[in-house]
CSV table of C-alpha atoms in Angstrom, one decimal:
chain,number,residue,atom,x,y,z
A,743,MET,CA,22.0,133.8,22.3
A,744,ILE,CA,18.6,134.9,21.2
A,745,SER,CA,18.0,131.6,19.4
A,746,LYS,CA,17.2,130.2,22.9
A,747,PHE,CA,14.3,132.5,23.1
A,748,GLN,CA,12.6,131.9,19.8
A,749,ILE,CA,10.3,129.2,18.5
A,750,LEU,CA,8.4,128.9,15.2
A,751,GLU,CA,4.7,129.5,15.6
A,752,ASN,CA,3.7,126.0,14.2
A,753,GLU,CA,5.8,124.2,16.9
A,754,THR,CA,3.9,122.5,19.8
A,755,ILE,CA,3.3,123.8,23.3
A,756,LYS,CA,5.4,120.9,24.5
A,757,ASN,CA,8.5,122.0,22.5
A,758,ALA,CA,8.0,125.6,23.6
A,759,LEU,CA,7.8,124.4,27.3
A,760,LEU,CA,11.1,122.5,26.9
A,761,MET,CA,12.8,125.6,25.5
A,762,ILE,CA,11.4,127.7,28.3
A,763,GLU,CA,12.9,125.2,30.7
A,764,ASN,CA,16.3,125.3,29.0
A,765,ASN,CA,16.6,129.1,28.8
A,766,LYS,CA,15.6,129.4,32.4
A,767,LYS,CA,14.0,132.8,31.9
A,768,GLY,CA,10.3,131.8,31.9
A,769,PHE,CA,9.4,133.1,28.5
A,770,ILE,CA,9.8,132.5,24.7
A,771,PHE,CA,9.0,134.5,21.6
A,772,ILE,CA,6.9,133.1,18.8
A,773,ILE,CA,8.2,133.8,15.3
A,774,ASP,CA,7.0,133.1,11.7
A,775,ASN,CA,9.1,131.7,8.9
A,776,ASN,CA,10.5,135.2,8.2
A,777,GLN,CA,11.8,135.4,11.8
A,778,ILE,CA,9.2,138.1,12.6
A,779,VAL,CA,8.1,138.1,16.2
A,780,ARG,CA,4.3,137.4,16.3
A,781,GLY,CA,3.8,136.9,20.1
A,782,VAL,CA,5.2,135.9,23.4
A,783,VAL,CA,4.5,132.9,25.7
A,784,THR,CA,5.4,132.6,29.4
A,785,ASP,CA,5.5,129.5,31.6
A,786,GLY,CA,2.4,131.0,33.3
A,787,ASP,CA,0.6,131.1,29.9
A,788,VAL,CA,1.4,127.4,29.4
A,789,ARG,CA,0.0,126.5,32.8
A,790,ARG,CA,-3.2,128.4,32.2
A,791,ALA,CA,-3.5,126.8,28.7
A,792,LEU,CA,-3.2,123.3,30.1
A,793,ILE,CA,-5.8,124.1,32.9
A,794,ASN,CA,-8.1,125.2,30.1
A,795,GLU,CA,-7.7,121.8,28.5
A,796,HIS,CA,-5.2,122.7,25.7
A,797,SER,CA,-3.0,119.7,24.7
A,798,LEU,CA,0.8,119.7,24.8
A,799,ASN,CA,0.6,118.9,21.1
A,800,ASP,CA,-1.4,121.9,20.2
A,801,LYS,CA,0.4,124.7,18.3
A,802,ILE,CA,2.1,127.3,20.4
A,803,LYS,CA,0.6,130.1,18.4
A,804,LEU,CA,-2.8,129.3,19.8
A,805,ILE,CA,-1.9,130.5,23.3
A,806,SER,CA,0.6,133.3,22.4
A,807,ASN,CA,0.1,136.8,23.6
A,808,LYS,CA,0.1,138.9,20.5
A,809,ASN,CA,-0.4,142.2,22.4
A,810,PHE,CA,3.0,142.4,24.1
A,811,ILE,CA,5.2,145.2,25.2
A,812,TYR,CA,8.3,145.7,23.1
A,813,GLY,CA,10.9,148.3,22.2
A,814,ASP,CA,12.8,149.1,19.0
A,815,ILE,CA,16.1,150.6,18.0
A,816,ASN,CA,14.6,154.1,18.5
A,817,SER,CA,13.4,153.4,22.1
A,818,THR,CA,15.0,155.8,24.6
A,819,ARG,CA,16.7,154.5,27.8
A,820,GLU,CA,14.1,156.6,29.8
A,821,ASP,CA,11.2,154.8,28.0
A,822,LEU,CA,12.7,151.3,28.7
A,823,LEU,CA,13.4,152.2,32.4
A,824,LYS,CA,9.7,153.3,32.8
A,825,LYS,CA,8.5,150.0,31.3
A,826,LEU,CA,10.7,147.9,33.5
A,827,ASP,CA,9.6,149.9,36.5
A,828,TYR,CA,5.9,149.1,35.8
A,829,LYS,CA,5.5,145.3,36.5
A,830,ILE,CA,7.3,144.3,33.3
A,831,LYS,CA,10.1,141.8,33.7
A,832,PHE,CA,11.5,141.7,30.2
A,833,ILE,CA,11.3,143.8,27.0
A,834,PRO,CA,12.2,142.4,23.5
A,835,ILE,CA,14.0,144.9,21.3
A,836,LEU,CA,12.9,144.4,17.8
A,837,SER,CA,14.3,145.7,14.5
A,838,LEU,CA,12.2,147.9,12.4
A,839,GLU,CA,11.1,144.8,10.4
A,840,GLY,CA,10.0,143.1,13.7
A,841,ARG,CA,12.9,140.7,14.2
A,842,LEU,CA,14.3,140.0,17.7
A,843,GLU,CA,17.5,141.9,18.2
A,844,LYS,CA,18.0,141.6,22.0
A,845,ILE,CA,16.2,141.2,25.3
A,846,ILE,CA,16.2,143.8,28.1
A,847,THR,CA,15.6,142.9,31.7
A,848,LYS,CA,15.9,144.7,35.0
A,849,ASP,CA,19.3,143.0,35.5
A,850,ASP,CA,20.4,143.6,32.0
A,851,LEU,CA,19.8,147.2,30.8
A,852,PRO,CA,23.2,148.2,29.4
A,853,ILE,CA,24.4,151.8,29.5
A,854,ASP,CA,24.9,153.5,26.2
A,855,LYS,CA,28.3,153.1,24.6
A,856,GLU,CA,30.5,156.1,24.9
A,857,ALA,CA,29.9,158.5,22.0
A,858,SER,CA,32.5,160.4,20.1
A,859,VAL,CA,32.9,163.9,21.4
A,860,LEU,CA,34.0,167.3,20.2
A,861,ILE,CA,36.1,169.4,22.5
A,862,ARG,CA,35.5,173.1,22.3
A,863,ALA,CA,37.1,176.2,23.8
A,864,LYS,CA,36.9,179.9,23.5
A,865,SER,CA,39.1,182.6,24.9
A,866,PRO,CA,38.4,186.4,24.9
A,867,VAL,CA,40.6,189.2,23.7
A,868,ARG,CA,41.5,192.2,25.8
A,869,ILE,CA,41.5,196.0,25.8
A,870,SER,CA,44.4,197.6,27.6
A,871,PHE,CA,44.3,200.9,29.5
A,872,SER,CA,47.8,201.5,30.8
A,873,GLY,CA,51.1,200.1,31.7
A,874,GLY,CA,52.2,199.0,28.2
A,875,GLY,CA,55.9,198.1,28.0
A,876,SER,CA,56.2,197.3,31.7
A,877,ASP,CA,55.0,193.7,31.2
A,878,THR,CA,58.1,192.7,29.2
A,879,THR,CA,60.8,190.7,30.9
A,880,ASN,CA,63.6,193.0,29.8
A,881,TYR,CA,61.8,195.8,31.7
A,882,PHE,CA,60.6,194.2,34.9
A,883,GLU,CA,63.9,192.3,35.4
A,884,PHE,CA,65.1,195.7,36.8
A,885,ASN,CA,61.9,197.7,37.4
A,886,ASP,CA,58.5,196.7,38.7
A,887,GLY,CA,55.8,196.7,36.1
A,888,ALA,CA,52.0,197.0,36.2
A,889,THR,CA,49.2,197.0,33.6
A,890,LEU,CA,45.4,197.5,33.7
A,891,ASN,CA,43.2,195.7,31.2
A,892,ALA,CA,39.8,194.1,30.6
A,893,THR,CA,38.6,191.2,28.4
A,894,ILE,CA,35.6,191.8,26.1
A,895,SER,CA,33.0,189.8,24.2
A,896,LEU,CA,35.2,188.9,21.2
A,897,TYR,CA,36.6,185.4,21.2
A,898,ALA,CA,39.0,183.0,19.6
A,899,HIS,CA,37.3,179.7,19.1
A,900,ALA,CA,38.8,176.2,18.8
A,901,SER,CA,37.2,172.8,18.2
A,902,LEU,CA,39.2,169.5,18.6
A,903,ARG,CA,38.1,166.0,17.5
A,904,ILE,CA,40.4,163.2,18.5
A,905,ARG,CA,41.0,160.7,15.7
A,906,SER,CA,41.5,156.9,15.9
A,907,ASP,CA,44.7,157.3,13.8
A,908,LYS,CA,47.8,159.6,14.1
A,909,LYS,CA,46.7,162.0,11.3
A,910,ILE,CA,46.9,165.7,12.1
A,911,SER,CA,44.5,168.2,10.4
A,912,VAL,CA,44.5,171.9,11.3
A,913,HIS,CA,41.9,174.3,9.6
A,914,SER,CA,41.9,178.0,10.2
A,915,LEU,CA,38.8,179.8,8.9
A,916,ASP,CA,40.6,183.1,9.5
A,917,LEU,CA,43.4,182.3,7.2
A,918,ASN,CA,41.2,180.2,4.9
A,919,LYS,CA,43.9,177.5,5.1
A,920,LYS,CA,43.9,173.8,6.0
A,921,ILE,CA,46.9,171.6,6.3
A,922,GLU,CA,47.2,167.9,7.0
A,923,ALA,CA,50.0,165.5,7.9
A,924,LYS,CA,50.2,161.7,8.6
A,925,ASN,CA,51.4,162.4,12.1
A,926,LEU,CA,52.7,165.1,14.5
A,927,LYS,CA,56.3,164.7,13.4
A,928,SER,CA,55.4,165.2,9.8
A,929,PHE,CA,53.2,168.2,10.7
A,930,LEU,CA,56.0,170.0,12.5
A,931,LYS,CA,58.2,169.8,9.4
A,932,LEU,CA,55.7,171.6,7.1
A,933,LYS,CA,56.4,175.1,6.0
A,934,ASN,CA,53.3,177.1,6.2
A,935,GLN,CA,51.4,180.0,7.9
A,936,PHE,CA,50.8,177.9,11.1
A,937,GLY,CA,54.2,178.4,12.6
A,938,LEU,CA,52.8,179.6,16.0
A,939,ILE,CA,50.5,176.6,16.2
A,940,GLN,CA,53.3,174.3,15.3
A,941,SER,CA,55.4,175.8,18.1
A,942,LEU,CA,52.5,175.1,20.5
A,943,LEU,CA,51.9,171.5,19.4
A,944,LYS,CA,55.6,170.8,19.6
A,945,LEU,CA,55.4,171.9,23.2
A,946,LEU,CA,52.2,170.0,24.0
A,947,ASN,CA,53.3,166.9,22.1
A,948,PRO,CA,50.0,165.1,21.9
A,949,ASN,CA,50.2,161.3,21.4
A,950,PHE,CA,47.1,161.0,19.3
A,951,GLY,CA,45.8,162.3,16.0
A,952,PHE,CA,43.2,165.0,15.8
A,953,ASP,CA,41.3,167.5,13.7
A,954,LEU,CA,41.6,171.1,14.9
A,955,LEU,CA,39.3,173.9,13.7
A,956,LEU,CA,40.0,177.5,14.5
A,957,TYR,CA,38.1,180.8,13.9
A,958,SER,CA,37.8,184.2,15.6
A,959,ASP,CA,35.3,187.0,16.1
A,960,PHE,CA,38.0,189.7,15.4
A,961,ASN,CA,40.4,190.6,12.6
A,962,MET,CA,43.9,189.4,12.7
A,963,LYS,CA,46.6,191.9,13.9
A,964,SER,CA,43.9,194.1,15.6
A,965,GLY,CA,46.0,195.0,18.7
A,966,LEU,CA,43.6,193.1,21.0
A,967,GLY,CA,46.0,190.3,21.9
A,968,GLY,CA,44.3,188.0,19.4
A,969,SER,CA,47.3,185.6,18.9
A,970,SER,CA,47.4,184.9,22.6
A,971,ALA,CA,43.6,184.2,22.6
A,972,VAL,CA,44.0,181.8,19.7
A,973,ILE,CA,46.8,179.9,21.4
A,974,SER,CA,44.9,179.9,24.7
A,975,SER,CA,41.8,178.4,23.0
A,976,ILE,CA,43.9,175.6,21.6
A,977,ILE,CA,45.5,174.9,25.0
A,978,GLY,CA,42.0,174.9,26.5
A,979,CYS,CA,40.9,172.1,24.1
A,980,PHE,CA,44.0,169.9,24.9
A,981,ASN,CA,43.5,170.6,28.7
A,982,GLU,CA,40.1,168.9,28.4
A,983,CYS,CA,42.0,165.7,27.3
A,984,ARG,CA,44.0,165.7,30.6
A,985,ILE,CA,43.1,164.1,33.9
A,986,ASP,CA,45.5,166.3,35.7
A,987,GLN,CA,44.4,169.6,34.2
A,988,TRP,CA,46.6,172.7,34.0
A,989,SER,CA,45.8,175.6,36.3
A,990,LEU,CA,45.1,179.1,34.8
A,991,HIS,CA,48.6,180.2,35.7
A,992,GLU,CA,50.0,177.1,33.9
A,993,MET,CA,47.9,177.7,30.8
A,994,ALA,CA,49.0,181.3,30.6
A,995,GLU,CA,52.7,180.3,31.0
A,996,LEU,CA,52.3,177.6,28.3
A,997,SER,CA,50.9,180.3,26.0
A,998,PHE,CA,53.7,182.6,26.8
A,999,GLN,CA,56.3,179.9,26.2
A,1000,ALA,CA,54.8,178.9,22.8
A,1001,GLU,CA,54.5,182.5,21.6
A,1002,ARG,CA,57.4,184.3,23.1
A,1003,LEU,CA,60.1,181.6,23.5
A,1004,SER,CA,59.4,178.8,21.0
A,1005,PHE,CA,58.0,181.0,18.1
A,1006,ASN,CA,60.2,184.0,19.2
A,1007,VAL,CA,57.5,186.7,18.9
A,1008,ALA,CA,58.5,189.7,20.9
A,1009,GLY,CA,56.1,191.0,23.5
A,1010,GLY,CA,54.9,191.1,27.0
A,1011,TRP,CA,53.1,188.9,29.4
A,1012,GLN,CA,49.7,190.6,29.9
A,1013,ASP,CA,47.9,189.2,26.9
A,1014,GLN,CA,48.3,185.6,28.0
A,1015,TYR,CA,47.2,186.3,31.5
A,1016,ALA,CA,44.2,188.5,30.3
A,1017,THR,CA,42.7,185.9,28.0
A,1018,VAL,CA,43.2,183.0,30.4
A,1019,PHE,CA,41.9,184.7,33.6
A,1020,GLY,CA,39.4,187.1,32.0
A,1021,GLY,CA,37.7,190.1,33.6
A,1022,LEU,CA,39.0,193.5,34.6
A,1023,ASN,CA,42.5,192.9,36.0
A,1024,PHE,CA,45.3,194.9,37.5
A,1025,MET,CA,48.5,193.0,36.9
A,1026,GLU,CA,51.9,193.5,38.7
A,1027,PHE,CA,55.2,192.1,37.3
A,1028,ASN,CA,58.6,191.7,38.8
A,1029,LYS,CA,61.5,189.3,38.4
A,1030,VAL,CA,60.2,187.2,41.3
A,1031,LYS,CA,56.5,186.9,40.7
A,1032,ASN,CA,53.7,188.0,38.4
A,1033,THR,CA,50.4,188.7,40.3
A,1034,ILE,CA,46.9,189.0,38.8
A,1035,HIS,CA,44.5,191.2,40.9
A,1036,PRO,CA,40.9,191.0,39.7
A,1037,LEU,CA,39.0,194.3,40.2
A,1038,ARG,CA,35.4,194.0,41.3
A,1039,LEU,CA,33.5,197.2,40.4
A,1040,PRO,CA,30.0,197.9,41.6
A,1041,ASP,CA,27.5,197.1,38.8
A,1042,ASN,CA,26.6,200.8,38.2
A,1043,ILE,CA,30.3,201.7,37.8
A,1044,SER,CA,31.0,198.8,35.5
A,1045,SER,CA,27.9,199.5,33.4
A,1046,GLU,CA,28.8,203.2,33.1
A,1047,LEU,CA,32.4,202.4,32.1
A,1048,GLU,CA,31.2,199.9,29.5
A,1049,GLU,CA,28.8,202.6,28.1
A,1050,SER,CA,31.6,205.2,28.0
A,1051,LEU,CA,34.1,203.1,26.0
A,1052,ILE,CA,34.0,202.9,22.2
A,1053,LEU,CA,36.2,200.6,20.2
A,1054,PHE,CA,37.0,201.1,16.5
A,1055,ASP,CA,39.0,199.1,14.0
A,1056,THR,CA,41.3,201.4,12.0
A,1057,CYS,CA,41.4,198.7,9.3
A,1058,ILE,CA,45.2,199.0,9.3
A,1059,SER,CA,46.9,195.8,10.3
A,1060,HIS,CA,50.1,196.2,12.4
A,1061,GLU,CA,53.2,194.1,12.8
A,1062,SER,CA,53.5,193.9,16.6
A,1063,ASN,CA,56.7,191.9,16.5
A,1064,GLU,CA,58.6,194.7,14.7
A,1065,ILE,CA,57.3,197.3,17.0
A,1066,HIS,CA,58.0,195.3,20.1
A,1067,LEU,CA,61.6,194.7,18.9
A,1068,ASP,CA,62.1,198.4,18.3
A,1069,GLN,CA,60.6,199.2,21.7
A,1070,LYS,CA,62.9,196.6,23.3
A,1071,LYS,CA,65.8,198.3,21.7
A,1072,GLU,CA,64.5,201.8,22.8
A,1073,THR,CA,63.9,200.5,26.4
A,1074,LYS,CA,67.7,200.5,26.9
A,1075,LYS,CA,67.5,204.3,26.7
A,1076,ILE,CA,67.0,206.0,30.1
A,1077,GLN,CA,64.4,208.4,28.8
A,1078,VAL,CA,62.3,205.5,27.4
A,1079,THR,CA,62.6,203.6,30.7
A,1080,ASN,CA,61.3,206.7,32.5
A,1081,ILE,CA,58.3,206.9,30.2
A,1082,ILE,CA,57.5,203.2,31.0
A,1083,LYS,CA,57.8,204.0,34.7
A,1084,SER,CA,55.4,206.9,34.1
A,1085,ASN,CA,53.0,204.3,32.5
A,1086,VAL,CA,53.2,202.1,35.6
A,1087,GLU,CA,52.4,205.1,37.9
A,1088,LEU,CA,49.5,205.9,35.5
A,1089,ALA,CA,48.2,202.3,35.8
A,1090,TYR,CA,48.0,202.6,39.6
A,1091,LYS,CA,46.2,206.0,39.3
A,1092,MET,CA,43.7,204.6,36.8
A,1093,ARG,CA,43.1,201.6,38.9
A,1094,ASN,CA,42.3,203.8,41.9
A,1095,TYR,CA,40.0,206.0,39.8
A,1096,LEU,CA,38.1,202.9,38.8
A,1097,LEU,CA,37.8,201.7,42.4
A,1098,LYS,CA,36.6,205.1,43.5
A,1099,GLY,CA,34.1,205.4,40.6
A,1100,GLU,CA,35.8,208.5,39.3
A,1101,LEU,CA,35.3,207.6,35.6
A,1102,SER,CA,35.9,211.0,34.1
A,1103,ASN,CA,39.3,211.1,35.6
A,1104,PHE,CA,39.9,207.6,34.4
A,1105,GLY,CA,39.0,208.7,30.8
A,1106,LYS,CA,41.3,211.7,31.0
A,1107,MET,CA,44.2,209.4,32.0
A,1108,LEU,CA,43.8,207.5,28.8
A,1109,ASP,CA,45.0,210.7,27.1
A,1110,LEU,CA,48.2,210.6,29.1
A,1111,ALA,CA,48.5,206.8,28.4
A,1112,TRP,CA,48.4,207.5,24.7
A,1113,LYS,CA,51.0,210.3,24.8
A,1114,ASN,CA,53.3,208.1,26.8
A,1115,LYS,CA,52.7,205.2,24.4
A,1116,LYS,CA,53.6,207.2,21.3
A,1117,SER,CA,56.9,208.2,23.0
A,1118,LEU,CA,58.1,204.6,23.2
A,1119,SER,CA,58.7,204.1,19.5
A,1120,LYS,CA,58.3,206.1,16.3
A,1121,LYS,CA,56.6,203.1,14.8
A,1122,ILE,CA,53.6,203.3,17.1
A,1123,SER,CA,51.7,206.1,15.5
A,1124,SER,CA,51.4,207.8,12.0
A,1125,ASN,CA,50.0,210.9,10.5
A,1126,PHE,CA,46.7,209.2,10.0
A,1127,LEU,CA,46.5,207.7,13.5
A,1128,ASP,CA,47.3,211.2,14.9
A,1129,LYS,CA,44.5,212.6,12.9
A,1130,VAL,CA,42.1,210.0,14.2
A,1131,TYR,CA,43.0,210.8,17.8
A,1132,LYS,CA,42.8,214.5,17.2
A,1133,GLU,CA,39.3,214.2,15.7
A,1134,GLY,CA,38.2,212.0,18.6
A,1135,ILE,CA,39.3,214.6,21.2
A,1136,LYS,CA,37.9,217.5,19.2
A,1137,ASN,CA,34.4,215.8,19.1
A,1138,GLY,CA,34.1,215.0,22.8
A,1139,ALA,CA,36.3,212.1,23.8
A,1140,LEU,CA,38.0,212.7,27.1
A,1141,GLY,CA,40.9,210.4,26.1
A,1142,GLY,CA,41.8,207.3,24.1
A,1143,LYS,CA,44.6,205.2,22.9
A,1144,LEU,CA,45.6,202.8,20.2
A,1145,LEU,CA,45.6,199.2,21.5
A,1146,GLY,CA,48.3,196.6,21.3
A,1147,ALA,CA,51.8,197.4,20.1
A,1148,GLY,CA,50.7,200.2,17.8
A,1149,GLY,CA,51.0,201.0,14.1
A,1150,GLY,CA,47.4,200.0,13.4
A,1151,GLY,CA,44.7,197.8,14.9
A,1152,CYS,CA,42.0,199.2,17.1
A,1153,PHE,CA,41.5,202.6,18.7
A,1154,LEU,CA,39.7,202.9,22.1
A,1155,PHE,CA,38.0,206.1,23.2
A,1156,TYR,CA,36.4,207.2,26.4
A,1157,VAL,CA,33.4,209.4,25.8
A,1158,LYS,CA,30.4,210.6,27.7
A,1159,PRO,CA,27.5,208.3,26.6
A,1160,GLU,CA,25.6,211.2,25.2
A,1161,ASP,CA,28.5,212.0,22.8
A,1162,ARG,CA,28.8,208.4,21.4
A,1163,ASN,CA,26.8,208.9,18.2
A,1164,ARG,CA,28.8,212.0,17.2
A,1165,ILE,CA,32.1,210.2,17.7
A,1166,ILE,CA,30.9,207.1,15.8
A,1167,LYS,CA,29.9,209.3,12.8
A,1168,ILE,CA,33.2,211.1,12.8
A,1169,MET,CA,35.1,207.8,12.9
A,1170,ASN,CA,33.0,206.2,10.2
A,1171,ASP,CA,33.7,209.2,8.0
A,1172,LEU,CA,37.5,208.6,8.6
A,1173,GLY,CA,37.0,205.0,7.5
A,1174,LEU,CA,37.1,203.3,10.9
A,1175,LYS,CA,34.6,200.6,11.8
A,1176,LEU,CA,32.7,200.4,15.1
A,1177,ILE,CA,33.3,197.2,17.1
A,1178,PRO,CA,30.4,196.7,19.6
A,1179,PHE,CA,31.4,194.8,22.8
A,1180,VAL,CA,30.5,194.2,26.4
A,1181,PHE,CA,32.9,193.2,29.2
A,1182,GLU,CA,33.6,189.5,29.5
A,1183,ASN,CA,34.2,188.5,33.1
A,1184,LYS,CA,35.2,184.9,32.3
A,1185,GLY,CA,38.5,183.9,30.7
A,1186,ILE,CA,39.2,180.7,28.9
A,1187,ASN,CA,36.2,178.4,28.7
A,1188,SER,CA,36.4,174.8,27.5
A,1189,TRP,CA,34.0,171.9,27.4
A,1190,LYS,CA,33.1,168.6,25.7
A,1191,THR,CA,30.0,168.0,23.6
A,1192,ARG,CA,28.7,164.9,21.8
A,1193,GLN,CA,29.4,165.0,18.2
A,1194,VAL,CA,26.3,165.5,16.0
A,1195,LYS,CA,26.0,162.6,13.6
């Protein structure tokens, strides 16, 4: 208790010496009637005072050291460590008014209390080049599948703050919606636009309350695998809460389970793997094992490919679930199965062109990929989308394709860099919006940060 280390300034040297003897620390602080520290006296100061013929009945304030080292509530740990390392045995910590709060010594410099933290994660979306339709379980149960895709610098973001109670709060800036519930059980019963998130949280089953904030760099239903990126970013946040953290494969599988099985959204596997693993990947699918092959291109080839790809938002949202369901039904037809097989063969060819640096051939293969994609379902294209593609080819694009399930979303074109501006102007005239991007070689990224007060 700090009372053992304080004495009023009008007390005697004798009383101060007795208190120093009792606290067994060799010092005492001199305070006034308002409890403000006015000085410090050590047992050495008392000895020197008596040698200099001071009386034990003299007032202690006569021999106190008024020019003493102290800290306050704003003193940094670094500053205190430096003081203790420089021949100082103790440091009083004073309030802003000058009252004694605590005493720091070399043996008693407590570490800072653990601060509350925010957990954050971001996960990139992908552009797909070929192999669409072959990453669905109903296809690769009987035929080997393969896709080629790359993640880009557009992300789904999530921030998680763990609460001291069981309350659940989820806020989506994309939907401009916020819902709250007293606990997870109540949250899962709510009827709202967060059905996919509810499916994931039911699967994860956290035993604590939390505030979850979500926002994205891309438009919803863009064909970039955005829903998988959102789910992946949430999984990344909760993974930071675990001692035994999930692997990349496990996170991708959790995302697939929440989206495809629990929430019953039709689709394939590539989106979950792409956003979690990140980078340029060639993926192979069969009923035994899914395998992710990262492709490492030389810097000049990667830069040229990045410079030659242009991404546009058609500003038409698409309903991927309906298209996937229609495609699933069509896959039962032998002619559609043959088209998907052709897509798989094309994915291997495009992979090889990339590895060899034959980018013009890669670009031309996008044209075949689009024609194959259109053949999978009548819902994939439209008169307007056909016009967009025709104008792109007419003005210098070697190839291109609509991304995702189809019906809207984003168009990707391969053009020679010197033709970029012409293509951009034509697409702007058609009402499409340019989406600048660079390749993102990293997948899901999660971390903790101290919460700003």
